[in-house]
PDB file of C-alpha atoms and ligand atoms in Angstrom:
ATOM      1  CA  MET A   1     -20.391 -11.560 -28.726  1.00 67.00           C
ATOM      2  CA  PRO A   2     -24.010 -13.380 -29.134  1.00 70.00           C
ATOM      3  CA  ASP A   3     -26.630 -11.378 -29.118  1.00 75.00           C
ATOM      4  CA  ILE A   4     -28.186 -11.945 -25.666  1.00 82.00           C
ATOM      5  CA  SER A   5     -30.552  -9.686 -23.407  1.00 88.00           C
ATOM      6  CA  PHE A   6     -29.163  -9.474 -19.975  1.00 87.00           C
ATOM      7  CA  PRO A   7     -31.079  -9.274 -17.068  1.00 87.00           C
ATOM      8  CA  PRO A   8     -31.215  -6.346 -14.861  1.00 86.00           C
ATOM      9  CA  PHE A   9     -27.703  -6.540 -12.702  1.00 89.00           C
ATOM     10  CA  ASP A  10     -27.052  -5.363  -9.073  1.00 95.00           C
ATOM     11  CA  SER A  11     -23.562  -4.408  -9.414  1.00 95.00           C
ATOM     12  CA  ALA A  12     -22.923  -3.398  -5.741  1.00 96.00           C
ATOM     13  CA  SER A  13     -23.922  -7.117  -4.812  1.00 96.00           C
ATOM     14  CA  PHE A  14     -21.925  -8.101  -7.604  1.00 96.00           C
ATOM     15  CA  ARG A  15     -18.867  -6.372  -5.875  1.00 96.00           C
ATOM     16  CA  ARG A  16     -19.956  -8.084  -2.838  1.00 97.00           C
ATOM     17  CA  ALA A  17     -19.973 -11.651  -4.272  1.00 97.00           C
ATOM     18  CA  LEU A  18     -16.712 -11.197  -5.894  1.00 98.00           C
ATOM     19  CA  GLY A  19     -15.188 -10.065  -2.402  1.00 98.00           C
ATOM     20  CA  HIS A  20     -15.817 -13.746  -1.204  1.00 98.00           C
ATOM     21  CA  TYR A  21     -13.024 -14.872  -3.522  1.00 98.00           C
ATOM     22  CA  ALA A  22      -9.538 -13.954  -0.984  1.00 98.00           C
ATOM     23  CA  THR A  23      -6.790 -12.732  -2.558  1.00 98.00           C
ATOM     24  CA  GLY A  24      -3.288 -11.580  -1.964  1.00 98.00           C
ATOM     25  CA  VAL A  25      -2.683  -7.711  -2.495  1.00 98.00           C
ATOM     26  CA  ALA A  26       0.190  -6.332  -4.872  1.00 98.00           C
ATOM     27  CA  VAL A  27       1.253  -2.663  -6.011  1.00 98.00           C
ATOM     28  CA  ILE A  28       2.284  -2.327  -9.268  1.00 98.00           C
ATOM     29  CA  THR A  29       4.804   0.169 -10.079  1.00 98.00           C
ATOM     30  CA  GLY A  30       6.813   1.368 -12.628  1.00 98.00           C
ATOM     31  CA  LEU A  31       8.601   4.626 -14.443  1.00 97.00           C
ATOM     32  CA  GLY A  32       6.183   6.081 -17.173  1.00 91.00           C
ATOM     33  CA  ASP A  33       6.722   8.845 -19.532  1.00 86.00           C
ATOM     34  CA  LYS A  34       8.365  11.935 -18.482  1.00 87.00           C
ATOM     35  CA  ASP A  35       9.960  10.154 -15.418  1.00 90.00           C
ATOM     36  CA  GLU A  36       6.865   9.796 -13.386  1.00 93.00           C
ATOM     37  CA  ARG A  37       6.277   7.298 -11.077  1.00 95.00           C
ATOM     38  CA  PHE A  38       3.200   5.072 -10.628  1.00 97.00           C
ATOM     39  CA  GLY A  39       2.236   2.675  -7.938  1.00 98.00           C
ATOM     40  CA  LEU A  40      -1.902   1.306  -7.668  1.00 98.00           C
ATOM     41  CA  THR A  41      -2.698  -1.398  -5.344  1.00 98.00           C
ATOM     42  CA  VAL A  42      -4.100  -4.552  -7.013  1.00 98.00           C
ATOM     43  CA  SER A  43      -5.943  -7.749  -5.910  1.00 98.00           C
ATOM     44  CA  SER A  44      -6.247  -8.674  -9.302  1.00 98.00           C
ATOM     45  CA  PHE A  45      -2.733 -10.130 -10.176  1.00 98.00           C
ATOM     46  CA  ASN A  46      -2.559 -14.064 -10.774  1.00 98.00           C
ATOM     47  CA  SER A  47      -0.455 -16.452 -12.683  1.00 98.00           C
ATOM     48  CA  VAL A  48      -1.070 -17.163 -16.115  1.00 98.00           C
ATOM     49  CA  SER A  49       1.761 -19.409 -18.162  1.00 98.00           C
ATOM     50  CA  LEU A  50       5.316 -20.995 -16.806  1.00 98.00           C
ATOM     51  CA  ASP A  51       6.511 -21.065 -20.420  1.00 98.00           C
ATOM     52  CA  PRO A  52       6.673 -18.422 -21.139  1.00 98.00           C
ATOM     53  CA  PRO A  53       6.752 -17.016 -17.831  1.00 98.00           C
ATOM     54  CA  LEU A  54       3.398 -14.975 -17.960  1.00 98.00           C
ATOM     55  CA  VAL A  55       1.116 -13.146 -15.040  1.00 99.00           C
ATOM     56  CA  LEU A  56      -1.705 -10.936 -15.244  1.00 98.00           C
ATOM     57  CA  PHE A  57      -3.954  -8.310 -13.328  1.00 99.00           C
ATOM     58  CA  SER A  58      -6.556  -5.933 -14.453  1.00 98.00           C
ATOM     59  CA  ILE A  59      -6.696  -2.406 -14.111  1.00 98.00           C
ATOM     60  CA  ASP A  60      -9.715   0.283 -14.290  1.00 98.00           C
ATOM     61  CA  ARG A  61      -9.881   2.478 -17.090  1.00 98.00           C
ATOM     62  CA  ALA A  62     -10.157   5.070 -14.459  1.00 97.00           C
ATOM     63  CA  ALA A  63      -6.957   4.645 -13.120  1.00 97.00           C
ATOM     64  CA  ARG A  64      -4.228   7.883 -13.575  1.00 96.00           C
ATOM     65  CA  SER A  65      -1.738   5.107 -13.537  1.00 96.00           C
ATOM     66  CA  LEU A  66      -3.186   3.145 -16.460  1.00 97.00           C
ATOM     67  CA  PRO A  67      -1.481   5.353 -19.070  1.00 97.00           C
ATOM     68  CA  LEU A  68       1.873   5.586 -17.312  1.00 96.00           C
ATOM     69  CA  LEU A  69       1.962   1.980 -17.066  1.00 98.00           C
ATOM     70  CA  LEU A  70       0.880   1.640 -21.082  1.00 97.00           C
ATOM     71  CA  ALA A  71       4.115   4.081 -21.864  1.00 96.00           C
ATOM     72  CA  ALA A  72       6.359   2.415 -19.401  1.00 97.00           C
ATOM     73  CA  GLU A  73       9.154  -0.150 -20.819  1.00 97.00           C
ATOM     74  CA  GLY A  74       8.655  -2.103 -17.824  1.00 98.00           C
ATOM     75  CA  TYR A  75       7.172  -2.489 -14.864  1.00 98.00           C
ATOM     76  CA  ALA A  76       7.430  -4.370 -10.984  1.00 98.00           C
ATOM     77  CA  VAL A  77       4.544  -6.564  -9.379  1.00 98.00           C
ATOM     78  CA  ASN A  78       5.284  -6.386  -5.604  1.00 98.00           C
ATOM     79  CA  ILE A  79       3.217  -8.560  -3.314  1.00 98.00           C
ATOM     80  CA  LEU A  80       2.812  -7.066   0.067  1.00 98.00           C
ATOM     81  CA  CYS A  81       3.515  -9.196   3.308  1.00 97.00           C
ATOM     82  CA  ARG A  82       0.924  -9.119   6.423  1.00 97.00           C
ATOM     83  CA  ASN A  83       2.431  -5.980   8.033  1.00 97.00           C
ATOM     84  CA  GLN A  84       2.531  -3.757   4.939  1.00 98.00           C
ATOM     85  CA  ASP A  85      -1.111  -2.713   4.670  1.00 98.00           C
ATOM     86  CA  HIS A  86      -0.337   0.672   4.941  1.00 97.00           C
ATOM     87  CA  LEU A  87       1.463   0.457   1.325  1.00 98.00           C
ATOM     88  CA  SER A  88      -1.393  -1.238   0.209  1.00 98.00           C
ATOM     89  CA  ASN A  89      -3.911   2.051   1.439  1.00 98.00           C
ATOM     90  CA  ARG A  90      -1.437   4.516   0.130  1.00 97.00           C
ATOM     91  CA  PHE A  91      -0.923   3.003  -2.921  1.00 98.00           C
ATOM     92  CA  ALA A  92      -5.051   2.832  -3.436  1.00 98.00           C
ATOM     93  CA  ARG A  93      -5.505   6.406  -2.457  1.00 95.00           C
ATOM     94  CA  TYR A  94      -6.427   9.076  -5.091  1.00 87.00           C
ATOM     95  CA  GLY A  95      -4.226  11.492  -6.243  1.00 78.00           C
ATOM     96  CA  GLY A  96      -1.533  13.170  -4.021  1.00 80.00           C
ATOM     97  CA  ASP A  97       1.976  12.343  -3.891  1.00 86.00           C
ATOM     98  CA  LYS A  98       1.597   8.561  -3.294  1.00 95.00           C
ATOM     99  CA  TRP A  99       5.644   8.381  -2.833  1.00 95.00           C
ATOM    100  CA  THR A 100       6.595  10.628  -0.338  1.00 94.00           C
ATOM    101  CA  SER A 101       8.555   9.077   2.239  1.00 94.00           C
ATOM    102  CA  VAL A 102       8.500   5.193   0.494  1.00 96.00           C
ATOM    103  CA  GLU A 103      11.826   3.520   0.604  1.00 96.00           C
ATOM    104  CA  HIS A 104      12.483   1.838  -2.563  1.00 97.00           C
ATOM    105  CA  THR A 105      15.020   0.479  -4.598  1.00 97.00           C
ATOM    106  CA  HIS A 106      15.137   0.040  -8.805  1.00 97.00           C
ATOM    107  CA  GLY A 107      14.520  -2.963 -10.741  1.00 96.00           C
ATOM    108  CA  HIS A 108      14.372  -3.158 -15.110  1.00 96.00           C
ATOM    109  CA  ALA A 109      13.122  -0.072 -16.684  1.00 96.00           C
ATOM    110  CA  GLN A 110      13.771   1.824 -13.374  1.00 97.00           C
ATOM    111  CA  ALA A 111      10.627   0.313 -11.847  1.00 98.00           C
ATOM    112  CA  PRO A 112      10.608   1.245  -8.022  1.00 98.00           C
ATOM    113  CA  LEU A 113      11.176  -2.215  -5.975  1.00 98.00           C
ATOM    114  CA  LEU A 114       9.336  -1.756  -2.518  1.00 98.00           C
ATOM    115  CA  PRO A 115      11.511  -3.304   0.194  1.00 96.00           C
ATOM    116  CA  ASP A 116      10.798  -6.061   2.216  1.00 97.00           C
ATOM    117  CA  THR A 117       7.786  -7.481  -0.002  1.00 98.00           C
ATOM    118  CA  LEU A 118       6.664 -11.209   0.158  1.00 98.00           C
ATOM    119  CA  ALA A 119       7.741 -11.289  -3.353  1.00 98.00           C
ATOM    120  CA  HIS A 120       8.637  -9.314  -6.551  1.00 98.00           C
ATOM    121  CA  PHE A 121       8.251  -9.782 -10.550  1.00 98.00           C
ATOM    122  CA  GLU A 122       9.696  -7.623 -12.966  1.00 98.00           C
ATOM    123  CA  CYS A 123       7.849  -7.604 -15.751  1.00 98.00           C
ATOM    124  CA  VAL A 124       7.658  -6.094 -19.430  1.00 98.00           C
ATOM    125  CA  HIS A 125       4.523  -6.090 -21.545  1.00 98.00           C
ATOM    126  CA  TYR A 126       3.358  -9.043 -23.131  1.00 98.00           C
ATOM    127  CA  ALA A 127      -0.238  -8.193 -24.218  1.00 98.00           C
ATOM    128  CA  HIS A 128      -3.567  -6.261 -23.072  1.00 98.00           C
ATOM    129  CA  TYR A 129      -7.071  -7.050 -23.444  1.00 98.00           C
ATOM    130  CA  ASP A 130     -10.320  -5.744 -23.174  1.00 98.00           C
ATOM    131  CA  GLY A 131     -11.614  -6.318 -20.028  1.00 98.00           C
ATOM    132  CA  GLY A 132     -14.593  -4.009 -20.097  1.00 98.00           C
ATOM    133  CA  ASP A 133     -14.301  -1.214 -17.739  1.00 98.00           C
ATOM    134  CA  HIS A 134     -10.932  -2.617 -16.774  1.00 98.00           C
ATOM    135  CA  VAL A 135      -7.706  -3.160 -19.234  1.00 98.00           C
ATOM    136  CA  ILE A 136      -6.485  -6.746 -18.497  1.00 98.00           C
ATOM    137  CA  CYS A 137      -2.624  -6.625 -18.597  1.00 98.00           C
ATOM    138  CA  VAL A 138      -0.567  -9.369 -19.027  1.00 99.00           C
ATOM    139  CA  GLY A 139       3.228  -9.121 -18.150  1.00 98.00           C
ATOM    140  CA  ARG A 140       6.221 -11.760 -19.375  1.00 98.00           C
ATOM    141  CA  VAL A 141       8.553 -12.051 -16.047  1.00 98.00           C
ATOM    142  CA  LEU A 142      11.926 -11.225 -16.408  1.00 98.00           C
ATOM    143  CA  THR A 143      13.346 -11.998 -13.027  1.00 98.00           C
ATOM    144  CA  PHE A 144      11.518 -12.309  -9.509  1.00 98.00           C
ATOM    145  CA  SER A 145      12.467 -13.180  -5.795  1.00 98.00           C
ATOM    146  CA  TRP A 146      10.581 -14.100  -2.850  1.00 98.00           C
ATOM    147  CA  ASN A 147      10.496 -13.939   0.841  1.00 96.00           C
ATOM    148  CA  GLU A 148      10.136 -17.353   2.723  1.00 93.00           C
ATOM    149  CA  ALA A 149       9.935 -16.043   6.083  1.00 87.00           C
ATOM    150  CA  GLU A 150       6.942 -13.503   5.719  1.00 89.00           C
ATOM    151  CA  ARG A 151       3.278 -13.635   5.700  1.00 94.00           C
ATOM    152  CA  PRO A 152       0.783 -12.609   2.824  1.00 97.00           C
ATOM    153  CA  LEU A 153      -1.416  -9.732   3.430  1.00 98.00           C
ATOM    154  CA  ILE A 154      -4.942 -11.421   2.318  1.00 98.00           C
ATOM    155  CA  PHE A 155      -7.746  -9.317   1.232  1.00 98.00           C
ATOM    156  CA  PHE A 156     -11.067 -10.862   1.929  1.00 98.00           C
ATOM    157  CA  ARG A 157     -14.653  -9.600   2.234  1.00 98.00           C
ATOM    158  CA  GLY A 158     -13.725  -5.974   1.795  1.00 97.00           C
ATOM    159  CA  ALA A 159     -10.953  -6.136   4.299  1.00 98.00           C
ATOM    160  CA  TYR A 160      -7.209  -7.293   5.117  1.00 98.00           C
ATOM    161  CA  ARG A 161      -7.019 -10.336   7.058  1.00 97.00           C
ATOM    162  CA  ASP A 162      -3.854 -12.411   8.071  1.00 94.00           C
ATOM    163  CA  LEU A 163      -2.996 -16.198   7.171  1.00 92.00           C
ATOM    164  CA  HIS A 164      -2.965 -18.410   9.998  1.00 86.00           C
ATOM    165  CA  LEU A 165      -0.808 -21.434   8.674  1.00 81.00           C
ATOM    166  CA  GLU A 166      -1.592 -24.462  10.181  1.00 79.00           C
ATOM    167  CA  ALA A 167       1.129 -26.607  12.498  1.00 71.00           C
TER     168      ALA A 167
HETATM  169  C1  LIG B   1      -7.284  -4.467  -1.622  1.00 55.91           C
HETATM  170  C2  LIG B   1      -7.450  -3.634  -2.976  1.00 55.91           C
HETATM  171  C3  LIG B   1      -7.587  -3.855  -3.734  1.00 55.91           C
HETATM  172  C4  LIG B   1      -7.274  -3.260  -5.263  1.00 55.91           C
HETATM  173  N1  LIG B   1      -7.659  -3.936  -6.327  1.00 55.91           N
HETATM  174  C5  LIG B   1      -7.542  -3.338  -8.022  1.00 55.91           C
HETATM  175  C6  LIG B   1      -7.218  -3.968  -8.836  1.00 55.91           C
HETATM  176  O1  LIG B   1      -7.288  -5.029  -9.183  1.00 55.91           O
HETATM  177  N2  LIG B   1      -7.884  -2.931 -10.146  1.00 55.91           N
HETATM  178  C7  LIG B   1      -7.884  -1.830 -10.066  1.00 55.91           C
HETATM  179  O2  LIG B   1      -7.772  -1.152 -11.132  1.00 55.91           O
HETATM  180  N3  LIG B   1      -7.469  -1.217  -8.866  1.00 55.91           N
HETATM  181  C8  LIG B   1      -7.771  -1.990  -7.773  1.00 55.91           C
HETATM  182  N4  LIG B   1      -7.723  -1.214  -6.643  1.00 55.91           N
HETATM  183  C9  LIG B   1      -8.133   0.208  -6.584  1.00 55.91           C
HETATM  184  C10 LIG B   1      -7.013   0.970  -6.663  1.00 55.91           C
HETATM  185  O3  LIG B   1      -5.907   0.448  -5.768  1.00 55.91           O
HETATM  186  C11 LIG B   1      -7.235   2.229  -6.692  1.00 55.91           C
HETATM  187  O4  LIG B   1      -8.164   3.024  -7.397  1.00 55.91           O
HETATM  188  C12 LIG B   1      -6.286   3.427  -6.642  1.00 55.91           C
HETATM  189  O5  LIG B   1      -6.236   4.802  -6.222  1.00 55.91           O
HETATM  190  C13 LIG B   1      -5.737   3.819  -8.379  1.00 55.91           C
HETATM  191  O6  LIG B   1      -4.683   4.775  -8.334  1.00 55.91           O
HETATM  192  P1  LIG B   1      -4.702   5.533  -9.564  1.00 55.91           P
HETATM  193  O7  LIG B   1      -5.477   6.054 -10.113  1.00 55.91           O
HETATM  194  O8  LIG B   1      -3.539   6.780  -8.958  1.00 55.91           O
HETATM  195  O9  LIG B   1      -3.990   4.762 -10.792  1.00 55.91           O
HETATM  196  C14 LIG B   1      -7.707  -1.845  -5.145  1.00 55.91           C
HETATM  197  C15 LIG B   1      -7.705  -1.067  -3.870  1.00 55.91           C
HETATM  198  C16 LIG B   1      -7.643  -1.917  -2.872  1.00 55.91           C
HETATM  199  C17 LIG B   1      -7.581  -1.381  -1.606  1.00 55.91           C
END
């Protein structure tokens, strides 16, 4: 990094400005070492590369799921649909058993797949990068599926939104 002196920075405003970038919502799920399931909600999911097929997301270094994710052989990205904000809230909460009464099947490396989502991507680790207080995770996609009939859950300005499709 070049030697630059940075001006004072208002993190709360920065966060607010970032919230103006509308995103979808995904839950990253997997089975860590000691057979412990993990799941956490992210809005930082994005596409990276078609060949090889790569996706990315960033995880807070303080997230309890991070060591489990890094230890897992693979993981799933579950893209939520409009009526799944309850799953987003459940997997964004701190502590407790997030999995009580959550239906799921299993994908690659026993990663839990949430039912009736907009799309799934089953991944193995491709690379990890330093992202400041986050770790940037790049996954190589092994398989995927999607549901044409559903609408996405959108996150914008700190709230869940619906997508109004034009006729
Ligand atoms: C809509 C939404 C998007 C989020 N996006 C991210 C994200 O991209 N990366 C991240 O680390 N946390 C994100 N979070 C916060 C985590 O889901 C939350 O901190 C969670 O409690 C982490 O769980 P864990 O500590 O059990 O791993 C988001 C939360 C919400 C509600």
